[in-house]
Coordinates of C-alpha atoms and ligand atoms in Angstrom, one line a residue:
X26 CA 111.1 155.2 110.6
X27 CA 113.9 156.9 109.0
X28 CA 115.0 159.8 111.5
X29 CA 114.4 163.3 110.1
X30 CA 114.9 166.7 112.1
X31 CA 112.2 168.9 112.7
X32 CA 113.6 171.5 110.2
X33 CA 114.2 168.7 107.7
X34 CA 110.5 168.1 107.6
X35 CA 109.5 171.8 107.7
X36 CA 111.6 171.9 104.0
X37 CA 109.8 169.5 102.9
X38 CA 106.6 170.2 103.8
X39 CA 107.0 174.3 103.4
X40 CA 106.5 175.0 106.9
X41 CA 106.8 177.4 109.8
X42 CA 109.3 175.6 112.9
X43 CA 107.3 176.9 116.0
X44 CA 109.9 175.7 118.7
X45 CA 107.3 175.6 121.8
X46 CA 108.9 174.5 125.4
X47 CA 112.3 174.2 124.3
X48 CA 113.0 177.6 122.9
X49 CA 115.1 178.3 119.7
X50 CA 118.1 176.5 118.4
X51 CA 116.7 172.8 119.5
X52 CA 115.8 171.0 116.4
X53 CA 114.2 167.9 117.8
X54 CA 115.0 164.0 116.0
X55 CA 112.3 162.3 115.1
X56 CA 113.0 158.5 115.0
X57 CA 110.2 157.2 116.3
X58 CA 106.9 155.9 115.2
X59 CA 104.5 158.9 113.5
X60 CA 101.4 159.1 114.6
X61 CA 97.9 160.3 114.2
X62 CA 96.4 158.9 117.0
X63 CA 98.3 160.4 120.6
X64 CA 97.6 157.0 122.8
X65 CA 99.7 155.6 120.2
X66 CA 103.0 157.9 120.2
X67 CA 106.3 156.7 121.6
X68 CA 109.7 157.8 122.3
X69 CA 110.8 159.9 119.6
X70 CA 107.7 160.2 117.7
X71 CA 105.9 163.4 115.5
X72 CA 102.4 163.7 116.6
X73 CA 100.6 164.8 113.5
X74 CA 97.3 166.9 114.4
X75 CA 94.6 166.3 112.0
X76 CA 91.1 167.8 112.6
X77 CA 88.2 165.0 112.3
X78 CA 84.6 165.3 112.3
X79 CA 84.3 165.3 116.1
X80 CA 87.5 165.5 117.4
X81 CA 90.6 167.9 117.2
X82 CA 93.9 166.8 117.3
X83 CA 95.5 169.7 118.1
X84 CA 93.8 168.8 121.9
X85 CA 95.6 165.7 122.4
X86 CA 99.3 167.4 121.4
X87 CA 100.1 167.3 125.4
X88 CA 99.1 163.7 125.6
X89 CA 101.5 162.6 122.3
X90 CA 104.3 164.7 124.4
X91 CA 103.9 162.3 127.4
X92 CA 103.6 159.7 125.6
X93 CA 107.1 160.4 124.0
X94 CA 106.4 162.1 121.1
X95 CA 109.2 165.0 120.4
X96 CA 107.4 166.7 117.7
X97 CA 104.0 167.6 116.1
X98 CA 102.7 168.5 112.8
X99 CA 99.6 171.8 113.4
X100 CA 97.9 174.0 111.4
X101 CA 98.4 176.6 114.5
X102 CA 101.1 176.9 116.9
X103 CA 100.9 175.2 119.9
X104 CA 102.4 174.9 123.5
X105 CA 103.2 171.6 124.8
X106 CA 105.7 170.8 121.7
X107 CA 108.0 171.5 118.7
X108 CA 105.8 171.2 115.9
X109 CA 105.9 172.4 111.9
X110 CA 102.7 174.5 111.5
X111 CA 101.6 174.3 108.1
X112 CA 98.1 175.5 106.3
X113 CA 97.2 172.2 105.6
X114 CA 98.5 169.2 107.4
X115 CA 96.7 166.4 104.7
X116 CA 98.9 168.1 102.5
X117 CA 101.7 168.0 104.2
X118 CA 101.4 164.7 106.1
X119 CA 102.0 163.2 102.5
X120 CA 104.0 165.6 101.1
X121 CA 106.7 163.9 103.9
X122 CA 105.8 160.6 103.3
X123 CA 106.7 160.8 99.6
X124 CA 109.8 162.3 100.6
X125 CA 110.9 159.5 103.0
X126 CA 110.4 156.8 100.0
X127 CA 111.5 159.1 97.6
X128 CA 114.6 159.5 99.1
X129 CA 114.3 155.2 99.7
X130 CA 115.1 154.3 96.8
X131 CA 116.0 151.0 97.5
X132 CA 112.5 150.1 98.4
X133 CA 110.8 148.7 95.7
X134 CA 106.3 150.4 96.3
X135 CA 103.8 147.1 95.9
X136 CA 99.8 148.4 95.8
X137 CA 96.8 146.3 96.2
X138 CA 93.7 147.0 95.3
X139 CA 89.8 145.3 94.6
X140 CA 86.6 144.8 95.8
X141 CA 87.6 141.6 98.2
X142 CA 90.8 140.3 99.7
X143 CA 93.5 143.3 99.7
X144 CA 94.2 142.6 103.3
X145 CA 94.1 139.0 103.3
X146 CA 96.6 139.4 100.2
X147 CA 98.7 142.3 101.7
X148 CA 98.5 139.8 104.6
X149 CA 100.3 137.0 102.5
X150 CA 102.5 139.1 100.3
X151 CA 104.0 140.1 103.5
X152 CA 104.1 136.9 104.5
X153 CA 106.0 135.6 101.3
X154 CA 107.9 138.7 101.0
X155 CA 110.0 139.0 104.6
X156 CA 111.5 135.7 103.1
X157 CA 113.2 137.7 101.0
X158 CA 114.2 141.1 102.8
X159 CA 112.6 143.6 104.8
X160 CA 108.9 144.1 104.4
X161 CA 106.4 147.0 105.6
X162 CA 102.7 146.3 105.2
X163 CA 100.1 148.3 106.8
X164 CA 98.8 147.3 109.9
X165 CA 95.2 145.7 109.6
X166 CA 93.3 147.8 107.0
X167 CA 94.6 151.2 107.1
X168 CA 94.7 151.5 103.7
X169 CA 93.4 155.4 103.1
X170 CA 94.6 158.7 102.9
X171 CA 95.7 158.6 106.2
X172 CA 96.7 154.9 106.5
X173 CA 99.1 154.8 103.2
X174 CA 101.2 157.5 104.6
X175 CA 101.6 156.3 108.1
X176 CA 102.3 152.8 106.9
X177 CA 105.0 155.1 104.5
X178 CA 106.0 156.1 107.4
X179 CA 107.2 153.1 109.1
X180 CA 110.0 152.5 106.2
X181 CA 113.3 152.4 107.0
X182 CA 116.5 152.6 105.4
X183 CA 116.7 149.1 104.6
X184 CA 113.2 148.2 103.8
X185 CA 113.1 146.4 100.9
X186 CA 109.2 146.2 99.9
X187 CA 106.7 148.4 101.5
X188 CA 103.1 146.8 100.4
X189 CA 100.3 149.0 100.8
X190 CA 96.6 148.0 100.6
X191 CA 95.2 150.7 98.3
X192 CA 91.5 151.4 99.2
X193 CA 88.7 152.9 97.2
X194 CA 85.0 154.9 97.5
X195 CA 85.0 156.8 94.7
X196 CA 86.9 158.3 91.6
X197 CA 90.1 159.5 92.2
X198 CA 90.9 158.0 95.3
X199 CA 93.4 155.4 94.2
X200 CA 95.1 158.5 92.3
X201 CA 95.9 160.3 94.9
X202 CA 97.3 157.1 97.1
X203 CA 99.8 156.7 94.2
X204 CA 101.0 160.2 93.9
X205 CA 102.2 159.6 98.0
X206 CA 104.2 157.1 96.4
X207 CA 104.3 156.1 93.7
X208 CA 104.0 152.4 93.0
X209 CA 106.7 150.3 91.0
X210 CA 104.1 147.5 91.3
X211 CA 100.0 147.2 90.9
X212 CA 98.1 143.9 91.9
X213 CA 94.0 144.2 90.8
X214 CA 92.8 141.2 92.5
X215 CA 88.9 141.9 90.9
X216 CA 86.1 144.2 90.6
X217 CA 83.0 143.4 92.2
X218 CA 80.2 145.3 93.6
X219 CA 81.8 146.2 97.2
X220 CA 80.2 149.9 97.4
X221 CA 78.4 149.7 94.3
X222 CA 75.9 152.0 96.2
X223 CA 78.5 154.7 96.6
X224 CA 79.8 154.4 92.8
X225 CA 77.0 153.6 90.9
X226 CA 78.1 150.4 88.5
X227 CA 80.5 147.9 88.3
X228 CA 82.6 149.9 85.4
X229 CA 82.8 152.7 87.4
X230 CA 84.2 150.7 90.1
X231 CA 86.6 149.3 87.8
X232 CA 87.6 152.9 86.6
X233 CA 88.5 153.1 90.4
X234 CA 90.4 150.6 90.5
X235 CA 92.0 151.0 87.1
X236 CA 94.0 154.4 88.8
X237 CA 96.5 152.2 90.1
X238 CA 97.5 150.3 86.8
X239 CA 97.5 153.6 85.7
X240 CA 100.2 154.9 87.7
X241 CA 102.6 152.1 87.4
X242 CA 105.9 153.3 85.4
X243 CA 107.0 151.0 82.3
X244 CA 109.4 149.7 84.4
X245 CA 106.7 147.7 86.8
X246 CA 104.6 145.1 86.6
X247 CA 100.5 145.4 86.9
X248 CA 99.5 141.8 88.2
X249 CA 95.8 141.3 86.9
X250 CA 93.6 138.9 87.6
X251 CA 93.3 137.2 84.3
X252 CA 89.7 135.7 85.1
X253 CA 88.0 138.7 85.8
X254 CA 87.2 140.5 82.7
X255 CA 86.8 144.1 83.7
X256 CA 90.7 143.4 85.6
X257 CA 91.9 141.7 82.2
X258 CA 90.7 145.1 80.9
X259 CA 92.8 147.1 82.3
X260 CA 95.7 145.6 80.1
X261 CA 95.2 148.0 78.2
X262 CA 95.6 151.3 80.6
X263 CA 99.1 150.7 81.8
X264 CA 102.0 151.2 79.8
X265 CA 103.8 148.5 82.9
X266 CA 104.4 144.8 82.2
X267 CA 101.4 142.6 82.6
X268 CA 101.5 139.5 84.6
X269 CA 98.2 137.7 84.7
X270 CA 97.4 135.8 87.6
X271 CA 94.3 133.3 87.6
X272 CA 93.0 129.7 86.1
X273 CA 92.9 130.9 82.4
X274 CA 95.4 130.1 79.9
X275 CA 95.8 134.0 79.4
X276 CA 97.4 134.1 83.0
X277 CA 101.0 133.7 82.9
X278 CA 100.9 132.5 86.5
X279 CA 98.1 129.5 86.8
X280 CA 96.7 127.2 89.1
X281 CA 96.3 124.0 88.1
X282 CA 94.4 120.9 89.2
X283 CA 92.7 123.0 92.6
X284 CA 91.0 120.6 95.2
X285 CA 90.1 121.7 98.9
X286 CA 90.6 119.2 101.9
X287 CA 87.9 118.9 103.9
X288 CA 88.5 121.7 106.5
X289 CA 87.9 123.7 102.8
X290 CA 91.7 124.6 102.7
X291 CA 92.7 124.5 99.1
X292 CA 95.9 122.9 97.3
X293 CA 96.7 123.5 93.8
X294 CA 99.8 123.2 91.1
X295 CA 101.6 126.6 90.9
X296 CA 102.8 127.1 87.2
X297 CA 104.7 130.2 86.3
X298 CA 106.7 129.2 82.9
X299 CA 108.6 126.3 82.8
X300 CA 107.9 125.8 86.6
X301 CA 105.4 123.5 88.1
X302 CA 105.5 123.3 91.9
X303 CA 102.8 121.8 94.4
X304 CA 101.8 124.5 96.9
X305 CA 98.7 124.1 99.5
X306 CA 97.8 126.8 101.7
X307 CA 96.5 127.0 105.3
X308 CA 93.9 128.8 104.8
X309 CA 90.2 128.4 104.2
X310 CA 88.4 129.1 101.1
X311 CA 88.6 128.7 97.2
X312 CA 89.4 132.5 96.5
X313 CA 92.8 132.6 98.4
X314 CA 94.2 130.9 95.4
X315 CA 93.4 133.9 93.5
X316 CA 94.9 135.8 96.1
X317 CA 98.3 133.4 96.7
X318 CA 99.0 133.3 92.1
X319 CA 99.0 137.3 92.8
X320 CA 101.2 137.1 95.7
X321 CA 103.2 134.5 93.5
X322 CA 103.7 136.8 90.6
X323 CA 104.7 139.7 92.6
X324 CA 107.4 137.6 94.7
X325 CA 108.6 135.8 90.8
X326 CA 108.5 140.0 90.1
X327 CA 111.0 141.1 92.7
X328 CA 112.9 138.0 91.6
X329 CA 111.8 135.2 94.8
X330 CA 112.8 131.5 93.0
X331 CA 109.3 129.5 92.2
X332 CA 110.4 127.1 94.9
X333 CA 110.8 129.8 97.6
X334 CA 108.2 131.4 96.8
X335 CA 105.7 127.7 97.0
X336 CA 107.5 127.2 100.6
X337 CA 106.4 130.4 102.0
X338 CA 102.4 130.6 100.3
X339 CA 102.2 126.7 102.2
X340 CA 104.3 128.1 105.5
X341 CA 101.6 131.9 105.6
X342 CA 98.6 131.5 108.4
X343 CA 95.9 133.9 108.9
X344 CA 97.1 137.3 110.4
X345 CA 94.1 139.1 110.5
X346 CA 91.1 138.2 112.7
X347 CA 87.9 137.6 111.0
X348 CA 88.6 136.1 107.7
X349 CA 87.9 133.2 107.9
X350 CA 88.7 132.3 111.6
X351 CA 88.0 128.4 112.1
X352 CA 87.3 127.5 115.5
X353 CA 87.2 123.8 116.7
X354 CA 85.0 123.8 120.1
X355 CA 85.9 121.0 122.5
X356 CA 81.9 119.5 121.7
X357 CA 82.7 119.4 118.7
X358 CA 80.7 122.0 116.8
X359 CA 83.2 124.1 113.9
X360 CA 83.1 127.9 113.6
X361 CA 83.9 129.6 110.9
X362 CA 84.1 133.5 111.4
X363 CA 84.3 135.2 108.4
X364 CA 82.5 138.4 109.4
X365 CA 84.9 141.1 109.0
X366 CA 83.2 142.1 106.0
X367 CA 81.2 141.0 103.5
X368 CA 79.9 142.2 99.9
X369 CA 78.1 139.4 97.4
X370 CA 81.1 137.9 96.1
X371 CA 82.9 137.2 99.3
X372 CA 79.9 135.7 100.4
X373 CA 79.6 134.0 97.7
X374 CA 82.8 132.6 98.1
X375 CA 82.3 132.2 102.0
X376 CA 79.2 129.7 101.2
X377 CA 81.5 127.8 98.9
X378 CA 83.9 127.3 101.8
X379 CA 81.4 126.2 104.0
X380 CA 79.5 123.3 101.7
X381 CA 83.0 122.0 101.0
X382 CA 84.0 121.8 104.9
X383 CA 80.5 120.7 105.4
X384 CA 80.4 117.0 103.4
X385 CA 79.1 114.7 105.8
X386 CA 78.0 117.0 108.0
X387 CA 75.5 120.1 108.7
X388 CA 76.0 123.4 107.6
X389 CA 74.8 126.5 108.5
X390 CA 74.6 129.7 107.0
X391 CA 74.6 132.2 109.5
X392 CA 74.0 135.6 107.1
X393 CA 74.1 139.7 108.3
X394 CA 73.4 142.3 106.2
X395 CA 76.0 143.3 103.6
X396 CA 76.1 146.7 103.2
X397 CA 76.2 149.4 100.7
X398 CA 74.7 147.6 98.3
X399 CA 72.6 150.9 97.1
X400 CA 69.3 149.1 94.8
X401 CA 70.6 146.0 94.2
X402 CA 70.7 145.1 97.9
X403 CA 67.9 143.0 97.9
X404 CA 68.0 141.2 94.8
X405 CA 71.6 140.2 96.1
X406 CA 70.7 138.9 99.3
X407 CA 68.3 136.7 97.7
X408 CA 70.3 135.3 95.2
X409 CA 72.9 134.5 98.3
X410 CA 69.7 132.4 100.3
X411 CA 69.0 130.7 97.0
X412 CA 73.1 130.0 96.5
X413 CA 73.0 128.9 99.8
X414 CA 70.7 126.3 99.9
X415 CA 72.2 125.0 96.2
X416 CA 74.9 124.3 97.0
X417 CA 73.4 122.2 100.0
X418 CA 73.7 124.2 103.2
X419 CA 71.6 122.8 105.9
X420 CA 70.7 125.7 107.7
X421 CA 70.1 128.9 106.2
X422 CA 69.8 131.9 109.6
X423 CA 69.4 135.6 108.3
X424 CA 69.6 137.9 111.1
X425 CA 68.5 141.7 111.5
X426 CA 66.9 144.6 109.1
X427 CA 68.2 143.9 105.2
X428 CA 68.5 139.8 105.5
X429 CA 64.6 139.4 104.7
X430 CA 65.5 138.4 101.0
X431 CA 68.0 135.9 102.4
X432 CA 65.5 133.8 103.9
X433 CA 63.1 134.2 101.3
X434 CA 65.8 133.2 98.2
X435 CA 66.5 130.3 100.7
X436 CA 63.2 129.6 100.9
X437 CA 62.4 130.0 97.2
X438 CA 65.0 127.4 96.7
X439 CA 63.3 124.6 98.9
X440 CA 64.3 125.2 102.1
X441 CA 60.9 124.5 104.6
X442 CA 59.4 127.3 105.8
X443 CA 60.3 127.1 109.4
X444 CA 62.7 128.4 111.9
X445 CA 65.3 126.1 111.5
X446 CA 65.1 124.3 114.1
X447 CA 63.8 121.2 112.4
X448 CA 65.6 119.1 114.9
X449 CA 64.6 120.9 118.1
X450 CA 63.9 118.3 121.0
X451 CA 59.8 117.2 120.5
X452 CA 59.8 119.5 117.0
X453 CA 58.9 117.8 113.7
X454 CA 61.9 116.0 112.1
X455 CA 62.1 118.0 108.8
X456 CA 64.4 116.4 106.2
X457 CA 66.5 118.7 103.9
X458 CA 66.8 122.5 104.4
X459 CA 65.4 124.9 106.5
X460 CA 66.0 128.8 106.6
X461 CA 65.0 131.5 109.2
X462 CA 64.9 135.2 109.6
X463 CA 65.8 136.8 113.2
X464 CA 65.6 140.1 114.2
X465 CA 69.3 140.5 116.0
X466 CA 72.2 138.5 116.8
X467 CA 70.9 137.8 120.2
X468 CA 68.2 135.5 118.9
X469 CA 70.4 134.3 116.6
X470 CA 72.9 133.1 119.5
X471 CA 69.9 131.4 121.2
X472 CA 68.5 129.7 118.3
X473 CA 72.0 128.7 117.9
X474 CA 72.8 127.4 121.3
X475 CA 69.7 125.4 121.6
X476 CA 70.0 123.8 118.2
X477 CA 73.4 123.3 117.7
X478 CA 74.6 120.0 117.5
X479 CA 78.4 118.0 117.5
X480 CA 79.6 118.0 114.1
X481 CA 77.7 120.8 113.3
X482 CA 79.7 123.7 111.1
X483 CA 78.6 127.3 111.3
X484 CA 79.9 130.3 109.0
X485 CA 79.1 134.1 110.4
X486 CA 79.2 136.1 107.9
X487 CA 78.0 139.9 107.9
X488 CA 78.8 143.2 106.3
X489 CA 81.2 145.2 109.4
X490 CA 78.5 146.8 110.1
X491 CA 76.0 144.5 111.2
X492 CA 78.5 143.7 113.8
X493 CA 78.0 139.1 113.3
X494 CA 81.7 138.6 114.2
X495 CA 80.9 139.4 117.8
X496 CA 78.4 136.5 117.4
X497 CA 80.9 134.4 116.0
X498 CA 83.2 135.0 118.6
X499 CA 80.8 134.4 121.4
X500 CA 79.8 131.4 119.7
X501 CA 83.2 130.4 119.9
X502 CA 83.7 131.0 123.3
X503 CA 80.1 129.1 124.1
X504 CA 80.6 125.8 125.9
X505 CA 77.8 124.5 123.4
X506 CA 75.5 121.8 123.7
X507 CA 73.2 124.2 124.2
X508 CA 70.1 123.7 126.6
X509 CA 69.9 120.1 127.5
X510 CA 66.7 119.9 128.8
Ligands
ADP17 N1 89.9 136.9 96.4 C1 88.7 137.1 96.8 N2 87.5 136.8 96.5 C2 86.1 136.9 97.3 N3 86.5 137.1 98.5 C3 87.5 137.0 99.5 C4 89.0 137.2 98.3 N4 90.0 137.0 99.3 C5 89.7 137.0 100.2 N5 87.7 137.2 100.6 C6 86.8 137.6 101.8 O1 86.7 139.1 101.7 C7 86.4 139.6 102.9 C8 87.3 140.5 103.5 O2 88.5 140.4 103.6 P1 89.7 141.5 103.4 O3 91.1 140.7 102.9 O4 89.8 141.9 104.4 O5 89.2 142.3 101.9 P2 89.8 144.0 101.8 O6 90.8 143.7 102.9 O7 89.3 143.9 100.3 O8 88.4 144.7 102.3 C9 86.7 138.3 103.6 O9 85.8 137.9 104.1 C10 87.7 137.2 102.9 O10 87.6 136.2 103.6
MG18 MG1 91.0 146.1 103.9

């Protein structure tokens, strides 16, 4: 946080100071975290009282004070803390965040958007840039009109890089976020079908993501996936210098000779200008190559030497949970929990990683529903069931509502019509692949418990709301070996 007095917050936001319990003449210094959740308040905090759908933040001002908050931003006078009262708390919050970053011209603002991989790339970029200068990035997936200003308020006078993941559920959302703090560097990872139900089409998603590169200044850099035609098309929409990343020749930052180790971890040659360096990633799945290239392009743009970038990429490890999280159980079963979220692109990527990890081993794809796909939902689910079998996955387990088409697709590609228990003691020993649908995660757990054998690799993947990440955690913690009887 950059220390700021209450009177200064009033000036920035155009609000009125309400002195509260301290009485007039007191001008508290906010030098602790800016929070919207009273439970996260600490000594010196500014508490932002938002009015949500279910709760009114003004009811928690006293709680924030008890945690050490010294001031509040509110839309009506409160008794428990000195506050700045404004007509629109959200507008005042973004004005404050904007003023903090504007007053700190030494901080380079970097925006990241895309349909899949924003958080993974944000984490990786943080790991790399932190070697080069003080870096602030959003916690977890805080990427909205609240998360972005919260993250901005964490900068200090010495922050060199501010990394902002920017989410979008409609036209204008990213534009709004870029107006809070103008990025000098914008990264667009990919345009897929995440949230297509809300947007209507991939082209509409592309227009929404393009708002990031349209916000960049001429002195800035647009880091664009040269392998994704919709993203690459954004080159024409920005005045910033374009850096293409990918495997295609038009990419200025390229990956050559990608290969996966038996754990599904990619290594490749990173090529930028005349430079060639080997990179070995500590992440599972080929899709991380594209994320790493985007990170390398940003790091090059801020002047980090290529060899240092390659070393930092190699040292980085996953920071956020449930993204291709790999656990080796004592009984020799490997659980890959990638169920933080899912859409067709990230599920394809995860299935390919499973196939790579499964050479010579039996593989299970445990797939829950991918939400928010609109009318394409059944077709997309069916296609993934088919893909799993074509990639050589041994067993597909489709879990819960909306996933029957996964099972149907798998069977249409030749998986036997059974309950995926081909090697259950006493059952028929069926060769090749199998597929089953089960109604819920409890049934999936039981089915896996009884059928997993040492050496098996299990991928667990679904949208967040389908909740398979908890199934993945249960499978990880299960002592394994199932029921020996
Ligand atoms: N470049 C990518 N392409 C496809 N899937 C990806 C990519 N990067 C990460 N993923 C997968 O997408 C899912 C969501 O990743 P995350 O980094 O949380 O993305 P976001 O923040 O955009 O939702 C995870 O399962 C992750 O393994
Ligand atoms: Mg995210």
